[in-house]
Structure formats: C-alpha cells, structure tokens
C-alpha cells in the first residue's frame, strides 16, 4: 500500500484530504472538545502544540504507509469538521479498521455517512481490502446506527481497558466484507 500521492476524495458536501498544519486551529477546536472523547480512551488537547504534534504523527504514519487519515473538510464552510481513517492495516489478511469522528455541531446531518461510504469504497477498491472492521463503544448509539446503515454486521463484544484512567470500555466489533 502506498499513499503517495495522497488520495483526495470529493463528495457532495465534503472534501476528504490530507491534514496539514494549516488545519491546526480547526483540529485543536475538535480535539479539545470533551464531547469528542466521550466514548474513547483519549485526552483532550490542552494547546495547539499538542495538536501540531498529533498532525505530525498522523502524517508520518501516512508517509510510512502505516495508515491513512483524512481531514473532513466541509465544502460550504471550508472548515475541518472531523477525521476519518483506515488503520490497523493487516496486509496478510487484507483487512483494516475504521476510525472516525465529527464535531458535535455537524453530527446528525448525514456527513459522516457520506465520508464513511467513500472511505469504505476506497478501502475495498483502491487498497484491495477484503475486510473492514470498526470498533465502537456499546453506548455510542449514533456510531452503531451509522455502521449498521452502512451494512456492517456485529461480530462480537469485548472489554478493553483504557490506558489513561483504567476505565473499561465495552466495545462492539463490526465487520464489513468486500462484495
């Protein structure tokens, strides 16, 4: 897998593109919002330096073909409103895992589904994946409904202990197979 040149995906309302340091303010706004971490074992960014470090780390992983992550830019506002990625890529099994988040003000408008459908197509058709999985916390009803609406099937549930505060998360594992 090679993500160079970086694949830009355009949808009706969105531009999925590489995250740059020019996105620091939008990304910081998203990453400091505690609502974005409600179902995750992550901490909020305290300052823009932490956000810049995150952007650098994500781009380094892309350059090393470890994962691919897109900024979700809302065309109408030119604002980065979220991210979506395929990570935990297993070349032997032709599988990858989705990760995604969108700021609360843009939730419930169909924008994440628009992103997800495009990234799933990219994963199957361009990356040659046979399986895409997604893990979501069992109380994250919006994420569960989103995955089900994209034809993901629940495979199992597992307990994952968080690294930051020893909280246990009950994760629902969803899977989608290439047609």
PDB file of C-alpha atoms in Angstrom:
ATOM      1  CA  UNK A   1       0.000   0.000   0.000  1.00  0.00           C
ATOM      2  CA  UNK A   2       1.275   3.365  -0.969  1.00  0.00           C
ATOM      3  CA  UNK A   3      -0.494   6.599  -0.031  1.00  0.00           C
ATOM      4  CA  UNK A   4       1.722   8.788  -2.195  1.00  0.00           C
ATOM      5  CA  UNK A   5       0.321  10.740  -3.908  1.00  0.00           C
ATOM      6  CA  UNK A   6      -2.245  11.253  -1.191  1.00  0.00           C
ATOM      7  CA  UNK A   7      -5.752  10.304  -2.375  1.00  0.00           C
ATOM      8  CA  UNK A   8      -8.201  13.196  -2.194  1.00  0.00           C
ATOM      9  CA  UNK A   9     -11.855  12.162  -2.102  1.00  0.00           C
ATOM     10  CA  UNK A  10     -14.584  14.611  -3.002  1.00  0.00           C
ATOM     11  CA  UNK A  11     -18.226  14.042  -2.103  1.00  0.00           C
ATOM     12  CA  UNK A  12     -21.296  16.216  -2.492  1.00  0.00           C
ATOM     13  CA  UNK A  13     -20.661  18.228   0.700  1.00  0.00           C
ATOM     14  CA  UNK A  14     -17.140  17.256   1.711  1.00  0.00           C
ATOM     15  CA  UNK A  15     -13.511  17.187   0.719  1.00  0.00           C
ATOM     16  CA  UNK A  16     -11.504  14.380   2.304  1.00  0.00           C
ATOM     17  CA  UNK A  17      -7.866  15.412   2.145  1.00  0.00           C
ATOM     18  CA  UNK A  18      -4.575  15.245   3.981  1.00  0.00           C
ATOM     19  CA  UNK A  19      -4.372  17.080   7.304  1.00  0.00           C
ATOM     20  CA  UNK A  20      -1.895  19.973   7.236  1.00  0.00           C
ATOM     21  CA  UNK A  21      -0.548  22.385   9.827  1.00  0.00           C
ATOM     22  CA  UNK A  22      -2.886  24.988   8.284  1.00  0.00           C
ATOM     23  CA  UNK A  23      -5.676  22.930   9.915  1.00  0.00           C
ATOM     24  CA  UNK A  24      -4.240  23.373  13.411  1.00  0.00           C
ATOM     25  CA  UNK A  25      -6.958  25.732  14.681  1.00  0.00           C
ATOM     26  CA  UNK A  26      -9.863  23.611  13.389  1.00  0.00           C
ATOM     27  CA  UNK A  27      -8.195  20.420  14.628  1.00  0.00           C
ATOM     28  CA  UNK A  28      -7.486  21.975  18.031  1.00  0.00           C
ATOM     29  CA  UNK A  29     -11.125  23.051  18.342  1.00  0.00           C
ATOM     30  CA  UNK A  30     -12.167  19.462  17.639  1.00  0.00           C
ATOM     31  CA  UNK A  31      -9.506  17.765  19.770  1.00  0.00           C
ATOM     32  CA  UNK A  32     -10.081  19.946  22.842  1.00  0.00           C
ATOM     33  CA  UNK A  33     -13.843  19.288  22.889  1.00  0.00           C
ATOM     34  CA  UNK A  34     -14.528  16.695  25.620  1.00  0.00           C
ATOM     35  CA  UNK A  35     -17.644  15.543  23.734  1.00  0.00           C
ATOM     36  CA  UNK A  36     -15.326  14.131  21.051  1.00  0.00           C
ATOM     37  CA  UNK A  37     -13.768  11.805  23.652  1.00  0.00           C
ATOM     38  CA  UNK A  38     -16.935  10.632  25.366  1.00  0.00           C
ATOM     39  CA  UNK A  39     -16.540   7.036  24.140  1.00  0.00           C
ATOM     40  CA  UNK A  40     -12.752   6.978  23.698  1.00  0.00           C
ATOM     41  CA  UNK A  41      -9.678   6.467  25.820  1.00  0.00           C
ATOM     42  CA  UNK A  42      -8.048   9.701  24.738  1.00  0.00           C
ATOM     43  CA  UNK A  43      -7.375  13.005  26.374  1.00  0.00           C
ATOM     44  CA  UNK A  44      -8.276  16.428  25.093  1.00  0.00           C
ATOM     45  CA  UNK A  45      -5.533  18.597  23.634  1.00  0.00           C
ATOM     46  CA  UNK A  46      -4.504  21.308  26.090  1.00  0.00           C
ATOM     47  CA  UNK A  47      -2.862  23.568  23.486  1.00  0.00           C
ATOM     48  CA  UNK A  48      -2.133  23.889  19.780  1.00  0.00           C
ATOM     49  CA  UNK A  49       1.348  22.400  20.217  1.00  0.00           C
ATOM     50  CA  UNK A  50      -0.272  19.079  21.155  1.00  0.00           C
ATOM     51  CA  UNK A  51      -2.485  19.366  18.078  1.00  0.00           C
ATOM     52  CA  UNK A  52       0.509  20.088  15.844  1.00  0.00           C
ATOM     53  CA  UNK A  53       2.270  17.049  17.310  1.00  0.00           C
ATOM     54  CA  UNK A  54      -0.809  14.924  16.503  1.00  0.00           C
ATOM     55  CA  UNK A  55      -0.900  16.233  12.908  1.00  0.00           C
ATOM     56  CA  UNK A  56       2.807  15.448  12.515  1.00  0.00           C
ATOM     57  CA  UNK A  57       2.348  11.922  13.916  1.00  0.00           C
ATOM     58  CA  UNK A  58      -0.607  11.226  11.615  1.00  0.00           C
ATOM     59  CA  UNK A  59       1.278  12.434   8.545  1.00  0.00           C
ATOM     60  CA  UNK A  60       4.358  10.429   9.496  1.00  0.00           C
ATOM     61  CA  UNK A  61       2.198   7.282   9.661  1.00  0.00           C
ATOM     62  CA  UNK A  62       0.824   8.080   6.197  1.00  0.00           C
ATOM     63  CA  UNK A  63       4.338   8.592   4.815  1.00  0.00           C
ATOM     64  CA  UNK A  64       5.337   5.202   6.278  1.00  0.00           C
ATOM     65  CA  UNK A  65       2.171   3.577   4.814  1.00  0.00           C
ATOM     66  CA  UNK A  66       1.051   2.506   8.316  1.00  0.00           C
ATOM     67  CA  UNK A  67      -2.387   4.103   7.989  1.00  0.00           C
ATOM     68  CA  UNK A  68      -4.326   6.683   6.064  1.00  0.00           C
ATOM     69  CA  UNK A  69      -6.231   9.504   7.702  1.00  0.00           C
ATOM     70  CA  UNK A  70      -8.225  12.222   6.003  1.00  0.00           C
ATOM     71  CA  UNK A  71      -9.307  15.613   7.280  1.00  0.00           C
ATOM     72  CA  UNK A  72     -13.026  16.004   6.634  1.00  0.00           C
ATOM     73  CA  UNK A  73     -13.440  19.493   5.221  1.00  0.00           C
ATOM     74  CA  UNK A  74     -16.955  20.891   4.909  1.00  0.00           C
ATOM     75  CA  UNK A  75     -17.053  22.471   1.443  1.00  0.00           C
ATOM     76  CA  UNK A  76     -19.564  25.193   2.310  1.00  0.00           C
ATOM     77  CA  UNK A  77     -17.614  26.487   5.330  1.00  0.00           C
ATOM     78  CA  UNK A  78     -14.079  25.346   4.328  1.00  0.00           C
ATOM     79  CA  UNK A  79     -13.790  24.142   7.945  1.00  0.00           C
ATOM     80  CA  UNK A  80     -12.263  20.843   9.038  1.00  0.00           C
ATOM     81  CA  UNK A  81     -15.113  19.192  10.925  1.00  0.00           C
ATOM     82  CA  UNK A  82     -13.683  15.754  11.573  1.00  0.00           C
ATOM     83  CA  UNK A  83     -11.328  12.978  10.581  1.00  0.00           C
ATOM     84  CA  UNK A  84     -11.693   9.501   9.164  1.00  0.00           C
ATOM     85  CA  UNK A  85      -9.040   6.843   8.817  1.00  0.00           C
ATOM     86  CA  UNK A  86      -8.184   3.286   7.953  1.00  0.00           C
ATOM     87  CA  UNK A  87      -5.589   1.944  10.363  1.00  0.00           C
ATOM     88  CA  UNK A  88      -4.558  -1.378  11.930  1.00  0.00           C
ATOM     89  CA  UNK A  89      -3.938  -2.459   8.348  1.00  0.00           C
ATOM     90  CA  UNK A  90      -3.106  -6.162   8.062  1.00  0.00           C
ATOM     91  CA  UNK A  91      -1.676  -6.865   4.607  1.00  0.00           C
ATOM     92  CA  UNK A  92      -1.690 -10.659   5.065  1.00  0.00           C
ATOM     93  CA  UNK A  93      -5.412 -10.686   5.866  1.00  0.00           C
ATOM     94  CA  UNK A  94      -6.249  -7.747   3.550  1.00  0.00           C
ATOM     95  CA  UNK A  95      -8.023  -6.044   6.422  1.00  0.00           C
ATOM     96  CA  UNK A  96      -8.148  -2.664   8.060  1.00  0.00           C
ATOM     97  CA  UNK A  97     -10.008  -0.839  10.810  1.00  0.00           C
ATOM     98  CA  UNK A  98     -12.035   2.348  10.502  1.00  0.00           C
ATOM     99  CA  UNK A  99     -11.705   5.256  12.877  1.00  0.00           C
ATOM    100  CA  UNK A 100     -13.773   8.410  12.623  1.00  0.00           C
ATOM    101  CA  UNK A 101     -15.088  11.428  14.460  1.00  0.00           C
ATOM    102  CA  UNK A 102     -17.010  14.563  13.604  1.00  0.00           C
ATOM    103  CA  UNK A 103     -17.576  17.640  15.754  1.00  0.00           C
ATOM    104  CA  UNK A 104     -20.960  17.622  17.516  1.00  0.00           C
ATOM    105  CA  UNK A 105     -22.300  20.679  15.660  1.00  0.00           C
ATOM    106  CA  UNK A 106     -22.116  18.694  12.397  1.00  0.00           C
ATOM    107  CA  UNK A 107     -23.491  15.402  13.705  1.00  0.00           C
ATOM    108  CA  UNK A 108     -26.883  14.122  12.595  1.00  0.00           C
ATOM    109  CA  UNK A 109     -26.636  15.720   9.132  1.00  0.00           C
ATOM    110  CA  UNK A 110     -25.515  12.631   7.179  1.00  0.00           C
ATOM    111  CA  UNK A 111     -21.995  13.990   6.702  1.00  0.00           C
ATOM    112  CA  UNK A 112     -20.172  11.172   8.473  1.00  0.00           C
ATOM    113  CA  UNK A 113     -22.103   8.609   6.451  1.00  0.00           C
ATOM    114  CA  UNK A 114     -21.100  10.491   3.300  1.00  0.00           C
ATOM    115  CA  UNK A 115     -17.457  10.211   4.428  1.00  0.00           C
ATOM    116  CA  UNK A 116     -17.761   6.606   5.526  1.00  0.00           C
ATOM    117  CA  UNK A 117     -19.287   5.384   2.267  1.00  0.00           C
ATOM    118  CA  UNK A 118     -16.463   6.998   0.278  1.00  0.00           C
ATOM    119  CA  UNK A 119     -13.707   5.663   2.526  1.00  0.00           C
ATOM    120  CA  UNK A 120     -15.189   2.147   2.504  1.00  0.00           C
ATOM    121  CA  UNK A 121     -15.203   2.246  -1.298  1.00  0.00           C
ATOM    122  CA  UNK A 122     -11.591   3.456  -1.277  1.00  0.00           C
ATOM    123  CA  UNK A 123     -10.592   0.676   1.142  1.00  0.00           C
ATOM    124  CA  UNK A 124     -12.144  -2.076  -0.949  1.00  0.00           C
ATOM    125  CA  UNK A 125     -11.484  -0.808  -4.471  1.00  0.00           C
ATOM    126  CA  UNK A 126      -8.188   1.102  -4.173  1.00  0.00           C
ATOM    127  CA  UNK A 127      -6.499  -0.601  -1.223  1.00  0.00           C
ATOM    128  CA  UNK A 128      -7.770  -4.071  -2.110  1.00  0.00           C
ATOM    129  CA  UNK A 129      -9.063  -4.778   1.382  1.00  0.00           C
ATOM    130  CA  UNK A 130     -11.327  -7.798   1.821  1.00  0.00           C
ATOM    131  CA  UNK A 131     -12.458  -6.907   5.350  1.00  0.00           C
ATOM    132  CA  UNK A 132     -13.048  -3.600   7.112  1.00  0.00           C
ATOM    133  CA  UNK A 133     -13.734  -3.607  10.832  1.00  0.00           C
ATOM    134  CA  UNK A 134     -14.893  -0.914  13.191  1.00  0.00           C
ATOM    135  CA  UNK A 135     -14.861  -0.910  16.989  1.00  0.00           C
ATOM    136  CA  UNK A 136     -17.303   1.306  18.833  1.00  0.00           C
ATOM    137  CA  UNK A 137     -18.266   1.601  22.482  1.00  0.00           C
ATOM    138  CA  UNK A 138     -21.588  -0.125  23.179  1.00  0.00           C
ATOM    139  CA  UNK A 139     -23.250   3.088  24.437  1.00  0.00           C
ATOM    140  CA  UNK A 140     -22.290   5.041  21.314  1.00  0.00           C
ATOM    141  CA  UNK A 141     -25.693   4.614  19.706  1.00  0.00           C
ATOM    142  CA  UNK A 142     -25.026   7.093  16.874  1.00  0.00           C
ATOM    143  CA  UNK A 143     -21.922   5.213  15.780  1.00  0.00           C
ATOM    144  CA  UNK A 144     -23.684   1.848  15.985  1.00  0.00           C
ATOM    145  CA  UNK A 145     -26.588   3.115  13.849  1.00  0.00           C
ATOM    146  CA  UNK A 146     -24.141   4.628  11.364  1.00  0.00           C
ATOM    147  CA  UNK A 147     -22.241   1.363  10.949  1.00  0.00           C
ATOM    148  CA  UNK A 148     -25.448  -0.653  10.633  1.00  0.00           C
ATOM    149  CA  UNK A 149     -26.736   1.777   7.989  1.00  0.00           C
ATOM    150  CA  UNK A 150     -23.545   1.048   6.006  1.00  0.00           C
ATOM    151  CA  UNK A 151     -24.233  -2.723   6.197  1.00  0.00           C
ATOM    152  CA  UNK A 152     -21.689  -3.524   8.901  1.00  0.00           C
ATOM    153  CA  UNK A 153     -22.542  -6.628  10.931  1.00  0.00           C
ATOM    154  CA  UNK A 154     -21.878  -7.028  14.643  1.00  0.00           C
ATOM    155  CA  UNK A 155     -19.367  -9.817  15.185  1.00  0.00           C
ATOM    156  CA  UNK A 156     -18.682  -9.734  18.916  1.00  0.00           C
ATOM    157  CA  UNK A 157     -18.221  -7.628  22.025  1.00  0.00           C
ATOM    158  CA  UNK A 158     -15.061  -7.324  24.063  1.00  0.00           C
ATOM    159  CA  UNK A 159     -13.881  -5.448  27.124  1.00  0.00           C
ATOM    160  CA  UNK A 160     -10.945  -3.102  26.574  1.00  0.00           C
ATOM    161  CA  UNK A 161      -9.165  -1.480  29.483  1.00  0.00           C
ATOM    162  CA  UNK A 162      -8.216   2.118  28.854  1.00  0.00           C
ATOM    163  CA  UNK A 163      -4.661   3.331  29.233  1.00  0.00           C
ATOM    164  CA  UNK A 164      -5.434   6.776  30.635  1.00  0.00           C
ATOM    165  CA  UNK A 165      -7.752   6.130  33.543  1.00  0.00           C
ATOM    166  CA  UNK A 166      -8.149   2.347  33.788  1.00  0.00           C
ATOM    167  CA  UNK A 167     -11.738   2.677  32.633  1.00  0.00           C
ATOM    168  CA  UNK A 168     -13.105  -0.460  30.963  1.00  0.00           C
ATOM    169  CA  UNK A 169     -14.837   0.065  27.636  1.00  0.00           C
ATOM    170  CA  UNK A 170     -17.317  -2.492  26.290  1.00  0.00           C
ATOM    171  CA  UNK A 171     -16.525  -2.474  22.582  1.00  0.00           C
ATOM    172  CA  UNK A 172     -18.779  -3.736  19.811  1.00  0.00           C
ATOM    173  CA  UNK A 173     -16.816  -5.122  16.874  1.00  0.00           C
ATOM    174  CA  UNK A 174     -18.434  -4.623  13.476  1.00  0.00           C
ATOM    175  CA  UNK A 175     -17.275  -6.111  10.179  1.00  0.00           C
ATOM    176  CA  UNK A 176     -17.965  -5.441   6.535  1.00  0.00           C
ATOM    177  CA  UNK A 177     -16.747  -7.821   3.829  1.00  0.00           C
ATOM    178  CA  UNK A 178     -15.895  -6.840   0.267  1.00  0.00           C
ATOM    179  CA  UNK A 179     -18.539  -7.923  -2.204  1.00  0.00           C
TER     180      UNK A 179
END
